[in-house]
Tab-separated table of C-alpha atoms in Angstrom:
chain	number	residue	atom	x	y	z
A	1	MET	CA	30.916	2.564	-18.739
A	2	GLU	CA	27.195	2.503	-19.130
A	3	GLN	CA	26.759	5.147	-16.477
A	4	SER	CA	28.150	7.882	-18.634
A	5	SER	CA	26.014	7.034	-21.653
A	6	ASP	CA	22.330	7.874	-21.460
A	7	PHE	CA	21.264	4.327	-22.091
A	8	GLY	CA	21.182	3.098	-18.511
A	9	VAL	CA	19.575	6.301	-17.255
A	10	TRP	CA	15.935	5.927	-16.266
A	11	ILE	CA	13.808	8.946	-15.468
A	12	VAL	CA	11.012	8.300	-12.960
A	13	VAL	CA	8.157	10.799	-13.078
A	14	PRO	CA	5.388	10.514	-10.468
A	15	ALA	CA	2.208	12.196	-11.686
A	16	TYR	CA	-1.105	13.005	-10.075
A	17	ASN	CA	-3.746	15.106	-11.826
A	18	GLU	CA	-1.290	16.752	-14.201
A	19	GLU	CA	-3.146	16.476	-17.514
A	20	GLN	CA	-2.360	20.079	-18.397
A	21	VAL	CA	1.420	19.925	-18.306
A	22	VAL	CA	2.521	16.313	-18.066
A	23	HIS	CA	2.565	15.743	-21.831
A	24	SER	CA	4.956	18.589	-22.511
A	25	VAL	CA	7.163	17.677	-19.536
A	26	VAL	CA	7.452	14.053	-20.656
A	27	SER	CA	7.936	15.004	-24.316
A	28	SER	CA	10.889	17.192	-23.434
A	29	LEU	CA	12.371	14.348	-21.380
A	30	LEU	CA	11.911	11.890	-24.248
A	31	GLN	CA	13.833	14.191	-26.587
A	32	ARG	CA	16.953	13.569	-24.510
A	33	TYR	CA	16.323	10.261	-22.755
A	34	GLU	CA	15.049	6.963	-24.005
A	35	ASN	CA	13.820	5.482	-20.747
A	36	VAL	CA	11.106	7.506	-19.101
A	37	VAL	CA	8.702	5.929	-16.598
A	38	VAL	CA	5.591	7.811	-15.607
A	39	VAL	CA	3.685	6.485	-12.614
A	40	ASP	CA	0.160	7.834	-12.676
A	41	ASP	CA	-0.989	7.764	-9.074
A	42	ASN	CA	-4.602	7.073	-9.972
A	43	SER	CA	-5.277	10.584	-11.255
A	44	GLN	CA	-8.867	11.721	-11.402
A	45	ASP	CA	-8.239	13.593	-14.650
A	46	HIS	CA	-6.841	12.402	-18.002
A	47	THR	CA	-3.176	12.249	-17.003
A	48	TYR	CA	-2.928	8.634	-18.170
A	49	ASP	CA	-4.828	9.103	-21.438
A	50	VAL	CA	-2.901	12.149	-22.644
A	51	LEU	CA	0.341	10.185	-22.377
A	52	THR	CA	-0.599	7.086	-24.332
A	53	ASP	CA	0.672	8.477	-27.654
A	54	LEU	CA	4.230	8.848	-26.315
A	55	LYS	CA	6.934	6.194	-26.384
A	56	LEU	CA	7.301	5.786	-22.642
A	57	HIS	CA	6.794	3.328	-19.846
A	58	LEU	CA	3.433	4.104	-18.334
A	59	LEU	CA	2.226	2.660	-15.037
A	60	ARG	CA	-0.915	3.359	-13.128
A	61	HIS	CA	-1.710	2.716	-9.485
A	62	PRO	CA	-5.167	1.157	-9.127
A	63	THR	CA	-5.727	3.434	-6.146
A	64	ASN	CA	-4.291	6.785	-5.040
A	65	LEU	CA	-1.332	6.218	-2.724
A	66	GLY	CA	0.749	9.396	-2.756
A	67	GLN	CA	3.910	10.667	-4.353
A	68	GLY	CA	6.280	8.615	-2.217
A	69	ALA	CA	4.557	5.396	-3.242
A	70	ALA	CA	4.552	6.437	-6.903
A	71	LEU	CA	8.281	7.096	-6.756
A	72	GLN	CA	8.954	3.695	-5.206
A	73	THR	CA	6.837	1.979	-7.869
A	74	GLY	CA	8.761	3.782	-10.625
A	75	ILE	CA	12.114	2.978	-9.023
A	76	SER	CA	11.204	-0.701	-8.648
A	77	TYR	CA	10.134	-0.814	-12.293
A	78	ALA	CA	13.326	0.844	-13.528
A	79	LEU	CA	15.452	-1.555	-11.466
A	80	GLN	CA	13.557	-4.532	-12.895
A	81	ARG	CA	14.442	-3.257	-16.343
A	82	GLY	CA	18.124	-3.025	-15.509
A	83	ALA	CA	18.563	0.688	-14.892
A	84	SER	CA	22.051	1.759	-13.861
A	85	VAL	CA	21.064	5.307	-12.922
A	86	ILE	CA	17.654	6.442	-11.683
A	87	VAL	CA	16.599	10.073	-11.839
A	88	THR	CA	13.431	11.337	-10.147
A	89	PHE	CA	11.767	14.242	-11.905
A	90	ASP	CA	8.558	16.100	-11.018
A	91	SER	CA	5.711	16.152	-13.492
A	92	ASP	CA	4.586	19.748	-12.974
A	93	GLY	CA	7.259	21.432	-15.070
A	94	GLN	CA	9.327	22.831	-12.191
A	95	HIS	CA	12.493	21.027	-13.186
A	96	ALA	CA	14.847	21.650	-16.105
A	97	VAL	CA	15.741	18.682	-18.333
A	98	GLY	CA	19.260	20.063	-18.724
A	99	ASP	CA	19.941	19.608	-15.012
A	100	ILE	CA	19.705	15.813	-15.295
A	101	GLU	CA	23.059	15.719	-17.062
A	102	VAL	CA	24.686	17.611	-14.206
A	103	LEU	CA	23.266	15.133	-11.680
A	104	CYS	CA	24.500	12.179	-13.741
A	105	ARG	CA	27.932	13.742	-13.935
A	106	ALA	CA	28.080	13.796	-10.146
A	107	LEU	CA	27.299	10.055	-10.119
A	108	ALA	CA	29.940	9.405	-12.762
A	109	GLY	CA	32.348	11.259	-10.489
A	110	GLY	CA	31.789	8.673	-7.754
A	111	ALA	CA	28.739	9.831	-5.811
A	112	ASP	CA	26.013	7.274	-5.041
A	113	VAL	CA	23.338	9.916	-4.795
A	114	ALA	CA	23.101	13.366	-6.365
A	115	LEU	CA	20.502	15.687	-4.902
A	116	GLY	CA	19.316	18.757	-6.704
A	117	SER	CA	19.532	21.934	-4.658
A	118	ARG	CA	17.612	25.034	-5.571
A	119	PHE	CA	19.519	27.022	-3.001
A	120	LEU	CA	22.871	26.195	-4.576
A	121	GLY	CA	21.326	26.792	-7.966
A	122	ALA	CA	18.601	29.195	-8.877
A	123	THR	CA	14.922	29.661	-8.311
A	124	VAL	CA	12.573	31.552	-10.511
A	125	ARG	CA	9.704	33.337	-8.752
A	126	MET	CA	9.925	31.486	-5.431
A	127	PRO	CA	7.413	32.923	-2.953
A	128	LEU	CA	8.828	34.123	0.370
A	129	LEU	CA	6.680	31.809	2.488
A	130	ARG	CA	7.925	28.821	0.498
A	131	LYS	CA	11.469	29.907	1.110
A	132	ILE	CA	10.959	30.192	4.878
A	133	VAL	CA	9.264	26.799	5.103
A	134	LEU	CA	12.018	25.141	3.092
A	135	LYS	CA	14.710	26.677	5.268
A	136	ILE	CA	13.017	25.274	8.360
A	137	ALA	CA	12.782	21.872	6.674
A	138	ILE	CA	16.506	22.001	5.976
A	139	LEU	CA	17.214	22.742	9.621
A	140	TYR	CA	15.052	19.786	10.662
A	141	GLN	CA	16.908	17.584	8.197
A	142	ARG	CA	20.244	18.637	9.657
A	143	LEU	CA	19.135	17.830	13.152
A	144	THR	CA	17.683	14.422	12.316
A	145	SER	CA	20.040	13.031	9.690
A	146	GLY	CA	23.197	14.884	10.610
A	147	LEU	CA	23.707	15.778	6.973
A	148	LYS	CA	24.557	19.328	6.055
A	149	LEU	CA	22.363	19.846	3.051
A	150	THR	CA	21.324	23.114	1.488
A	151	ASP	CA	17.978	21.819	0.215
A	152	ALA	CA	15.789	19.180	1.795
A	153	HIS	CA	12.857	18.629	-0.482
A	154	CYS	CA	13.911	18.910	-4.053
A	155	GLY	CA	12.179	16.336	-6.252
A	156	LEU	CA	15.031	16.289	-8.737
A	157	ARG	CA	17.646	13.732	-7.742
A	158	ALA	CA	19.735	10.948	-9.231
A	159	MET	CA	20.926	7.719	-7.680
A	160	SER	CA	22.988	4.744	-8.714
A	161	ALA	CA	21.258	1.379	-9.054
A	162	LYS	CA	23.144	0.284	-5.941
A	163	ALA	CA	21.667	3.150	-3.920
A	164	ALA	CA	18.193	2.619	-5.384
A	165	LYS	CA	18.259	-1.075	-4.516
A	166	SER	CA	19.173	-0.411	-0.916
A	167	ILE	CA	16.327	1.976	-0.147
A	168	LEU	CA	12.613	1.467	0.324
A	169	ILE	CA	10.232	4.408	0.487
A	170	ARG	CA	7.612	3.666	3.117
A	171	GLU	CA	6.231	7.147	3.513
A	172	ASN	CA	3.550	6.995	0.880
A	173	ARG	CA	2.708	10.668	1.024
A	174	MET	CA	4.870	13.751	1.081
A	175	ALA	CA	7.206	12.873	3.947
A	176	HIS	CA	9.160	10.653	1.561
A	177	ALA	CA	11.759	13.309	0.681
A	178	SER	CA	13.031	13.470	4.254
A	179	GLU	CA	12.700	9.726	4.595
A	180	LEU	CA	14.873	9.165	1.535
A	181	ILE	CA	17.608	11.420	2.855
A	182	GLU	CA	17.509	9.688	6.231
A	183	GLN	CA	17.911	6.318	4.529
A	184	PHE	CA	20.768	7.548	2.363
A	185	ALA	CA	22.470	8.914	5.460
A	186	LYS	CA	22.029	5.671	7.405
A	187	LEU	CA	23.509	3.628	4.572
A	188	ASN	CA	26.567	5.888	4.476
A	189	LEU	CA	26.102	6.533	0.786
A	190	ARG	CA	28.149	9.233	-0.853
A	191	ILE	CA	25.806	12.152	-1.306
A	192	GLU	CA	26.534	15.157	-3.418
A	193	GLU	CA	24.430	18.248	-3.885
A	194	VAL	CA	24.164	19.721	-7.332
A	195	PRO	CA	22.834	23.178	-8.171
A	196	VAL	CA	19.587	23.030	-10.139
A	197	THR	CA	17.042	25.542	-11.301
A	198	ILE	CA	13.462	25.352	-10.063
A	199	THR	CA	10.867	27.394	-11.864
A	200	TYR	CA	7.772	28.336	-9.910
A	201	SER	CA	5.037	28.871	-12.440
A	202	GLU	CA	1.563	29.882	-11.448
A	203	TYR	CA	0.502	26.357	-12.328
A	204	SER	CA	3.064	24.630	-10.133
A	205	LEU	CA	2.227	26.844	-7.180
A	206	VAL	CA	-1.436	26.017	-7.350
A	207	LYS	CA	-0.769	22.343	-8.001
A	208	GLY	CA	2.192	21.871	-5.690
A	209	GLN	CA	1.849	21.322	-1.992
A	210	SER	CA	0.844	24.104	0.271
A	211	SER	CA	3.513	25.368	2.610
A	212	LEU	CA	1.245	24.510	5.516
A	213	ASN	CA	1.687	20.871	4.612
A	214	ALA	CA	5.153	21.059	6.162
A	215	ILE	CA	3.533	20.723	9.589
A	216	ASN	CA	1.861	17.555	8.399
A	217	ILE	CA	5.109	16.143	7.109
A	218	ILE	CA	6.937	16.712	10.370
A	219	LEU	CA	4.100	15.067	12.304
A	220	GLN	CA	4.175	12.041	10.026
A	221	LEU	CA	7.918	11.653	10.405
A	222	LEU	CA	7.738	11.944	14.174
A	223	MET	CA	4.956	9.368	14.311
A	224	ASN	CA	7.073	6.963	12.325
A	225	ARG	CA	10.078	7.519	14.528
A	226	PHE	CA	7.909	6.614	17.485
A	227	ARG	CA	6.692	3.463	15.761
A	228	LYS	CA	10.190	2.170	15.037
B	1	MET	CA	-33.427	-0.134	39.086
B	2	THR	CA	-34.380	-0.031	35.424
B	3	ILE	CA	-30.934	1.296	34.596
B	4	LYS	CA	-29.402	-1.817	36.097
B	5	LEU	CA	-31.418	-4.001	33.753
B	6	ILE	CA	-30.580	-1.896	30.715
B	7	LEU	CA	-26.862	-1.887	31.522
B	8	ILE	CA	-26.740	-5.607	32.174
B	9	ALA	CA	-28.546	-6.308	28.910
B	10	LEU	CA	-26.146	-4.069	26.961
B	11	PHE	CA	-23.037	-5.589	28.549
B	12	ALA	CA	-24.419	-9.047	27.880
B	13	ILE	CA	-24.820	-8.187	24.181
B	14	VAL	CA	-21.266	-6.827	23.959
B	15	GLY	CA	-20.002	-9.944	25.736
B	16	LEU	CA	-21.839	-12.204	23.286
B	17	VAL	CA	-20.503	-10.302	20.279
B	18	ALA	CA	-17.002	-10.668	21.756
B	19	LEU	CA	-17.594	-14.381	22.191
B	20	SER	CA	-18.642	-14.718	18.556
B	21	GLN	CA	-15.318	-13.147	17.470
B	22	MET	CA	-13.292	-15.518	19.643
B	23	ARG	CA	-11.819	-17.325	16.657
B	24	THR	CA	-10.493	-14.272	14.797
B	25	ALA	CA	-9.295	-12.147	17.710
B	26	ARG	CA	-8.757	-14.336	20.744
B	27	ILE	CA	-6.905	-11.879	23.002
B	28	LEU	CA	-9.162	-8.929	22.261
B	29	SER	CA	-12.321	-11.044	22.676
B	30	SER	CA	-11.164	-12.509	25.971
B	31	ALA	CA	-10.235	-9.083	27.326
B	32	LEU	CA	-13.587	-7.678	26.282
B	33	MET	CA	-15.479	-10.590	27.862
B	34	ILE	CA	-13.621	-10.189	31.152
B	35	LEU	CA	-14.387	-6.466	31.086
B	36	CYS	CA	-18.081	-7.137	30.458
B	37	ALA	CA	-18.200	-9.603	33.311
B	38	LEU	CA	-16.572	-7.096	35.653
B	39	ALA	CA	-18.957	-4.408	34.439
B	40	MET	CA	-21.997	-6.584	35.102
B	41	LEU	CA	-20.677	-7.450	38.567
B	42	SER	CA	-20.188	-3.799	39.447
B	43	VAL	CA	-23.690	-2.984	38.205
B	44	LEU	CA	-25.210	-5.737	40.347
B	45	PHE	CA	-23.110	-5.083	43.411
B	46	ASP	CA	-22.394	-1.359	43.449
B	47	GLU	CA	-20.440	-1.610	46.717
B	48	PHE	CA	-17.898	-3.649	44.756
B	49	ALA	CA	-16.899	-0.720	42.527
B	50	ILE	CA	-17.039	1.708	45.426
B	51	ARG	CA	-14.740	-0.455	47.529
B	52	VAL	CA	-12.211	-0.797	44.694
B	53	ALA	CA	-12.418	2.953	44.060
B	54	ASN	CA	-11.810	3.799	47.697
B	55	ALA	CA	-8.883	1.388	47.807
B	56	VAL	CA	-7.085	3.300	45.031
B	57	GLY	CA	-8.011	6.730	46.385
B	58	VAL	CA	-11.025	7.607	44.242
B	59	GLY	CA	-14.268	8.709	45.909
B	60	ARG	CA	-16.943	7.168	43.702
B	61	GLY	CA	-17.068	3.930	41.769
B	62	ALA	CA	-18.473	5.703	38.719
B	63	ASP	CA	-15.502	8.096	38.712
B	64	LEU	CA	-13.066	5.219	38.795
B	65	ILE	CA	-14.712	3.645	35.775
B	66	PHE	CA	-14.644	6.972	33.952
B	67	TYR	CA	-10.928	7.451	34.661
B	68	LEU	CA	-10.070	3.951	33.513
B	69	PHE	CA	-12.064	4.509	30.382
B	70	ILE	CA	-9.705	7.246	29.171
B	71	PRO	CA	-6.495	5.179	28.857
B	72	ALA	CA	-8.535	2.293	27.481
B	73	ALA	CA	-9.970	4.506	24.736
B	74	LEU	CA	-6.528	5.857	23.893
B	75	LEU	CA	-5.080	2.376	23.701
B	76	THR	CA	-7.870	1.296	21.378
B	77	GLN	CA	-7.147	4.259	19.137
B	78	LEU	CA	-3.459	3.449	19.007
B	79	LEU	CA	-4.137	-0.181	18.133
B	80	LEU	CA	-6.569	0.921	15.456
B	81	TYR	CA	-3.996	3.348	14.059
B	82	LEU	CA	-1.340	0.645	13.852
B	83	ASN	CA	-3.851	-1.656	12.233
B	84	CYS	CA	-4.685	1.005	9.618
B	85	LYS	CA	-0.997	1.527	8.927
B	86	SER	CA	-0.365	-2.126	8.278
B	87	LEU	CA	-3.470	-2.258	6.103
B	88	GLU	CA	-2.148	0.735	4.173
B	89	ARG	CA	1.118	-1.082	3.639
B	90	SER	CA	-0.650	-4.129	2.247
B	91	ILE	CA	-2.697	-1.967	-0.102
B	92	THR	CA	0.452	-0.205	-1.261
B	93	GLU	CA	2.167	-3.489	-2.040
B	94	LEU	CA	-0.883	-4.791	-3.811
B	95	SER	CA	-1.316	-1.623	-5.891
B	96	ARG	CA	2.374	-1.584	-6.754
B	97	HIS	CA	2.176	-5.169	-7.885
B	98	VAL	CA	-0.827	-4.424	-10.104
B	99	ALA	CA	0.845	-1.328	-11.569
B	100	LEU	CA	4.068	-3.220	-12.344
B	101	ALA	CA	2.200	-6.135	-13.897
B	102	ASN	CA	0.149	-3.898	-16.178
B	103	ALA	CA	2.893	-1.534	-17.295
B	104	ARG	CA	2.539	-0.099	-20.768
B	105	THR	CA	5.908	-0.155	-22.536
B	106	PRO	CA	7.047	1.902	-25.577
B	107	SER	CA	6.559	-1.147	-27.793
B	108	ASP	CA	2.855	-1.178	-26.914
B	109	ASN	CA	2.385	1.951	-29.008
């Protein structure tokens, strides 16, 4: 079927102010995959311009909305173009291109959603504070979604078109990772965790979110719960 | 007595502004106009506020107004927050639409 070939696989890369690394990240994706969508979330630097020489699908939000919104825009675009598998991949160089194949294999094996897990896999140079915050996030996830996951906020994940069509990311900012998992859980989709490697470079640590932001995320999720 | 004049003038202005917005926000405008009317009444007849305050177990009329002001302010904030959220959602949809419509595909290179 199409799922096992790379043709129906679409890689969605949300990017915000990543002019330094985004070109090399996307280039390495394009070496293996034909369909790469980058959603530039209205970067203030040259993220959009440095990518225009590559053969990719390039979208730009007219205003900054957040990573969750960028992901949803990329997913909607890929679905419009007939994607059968959608992979989300961070633009800061933390993820390994080789892991995508492992995620896709999990989908081919019958899962609707394959989530990357750095705790099943490996991490390179993960700071202790980050580790503690992530562990707390995982605990929160367990309590709210009832899913026993080993990693809660890994940006590397794959989903079938069916799963992608049935979700809608409404958390524009960083709370979207938990929101996604909650939606997957509610829809009773088959979720599988796959070991992946996350590399913490000096660049990604400076660029990535601060661990303190976890407090923010929990507040946002609670607010939303209250609103529903 | 000057304060009475100042307060009545200010409440009258707020009431008029509320009246001018009657078409766009009927419920909010009506509520605000009723509030202004009550406020003007309690400025003119201070025994009115005192009597109401005593009836609900508060000593002074001014205290009663202050206490009522707190939940009112919180409610306003909540409504404003919800309004912002729905505005944010519209902007998101709009931006997404623009981004999708102007996508650059590999064949554009």
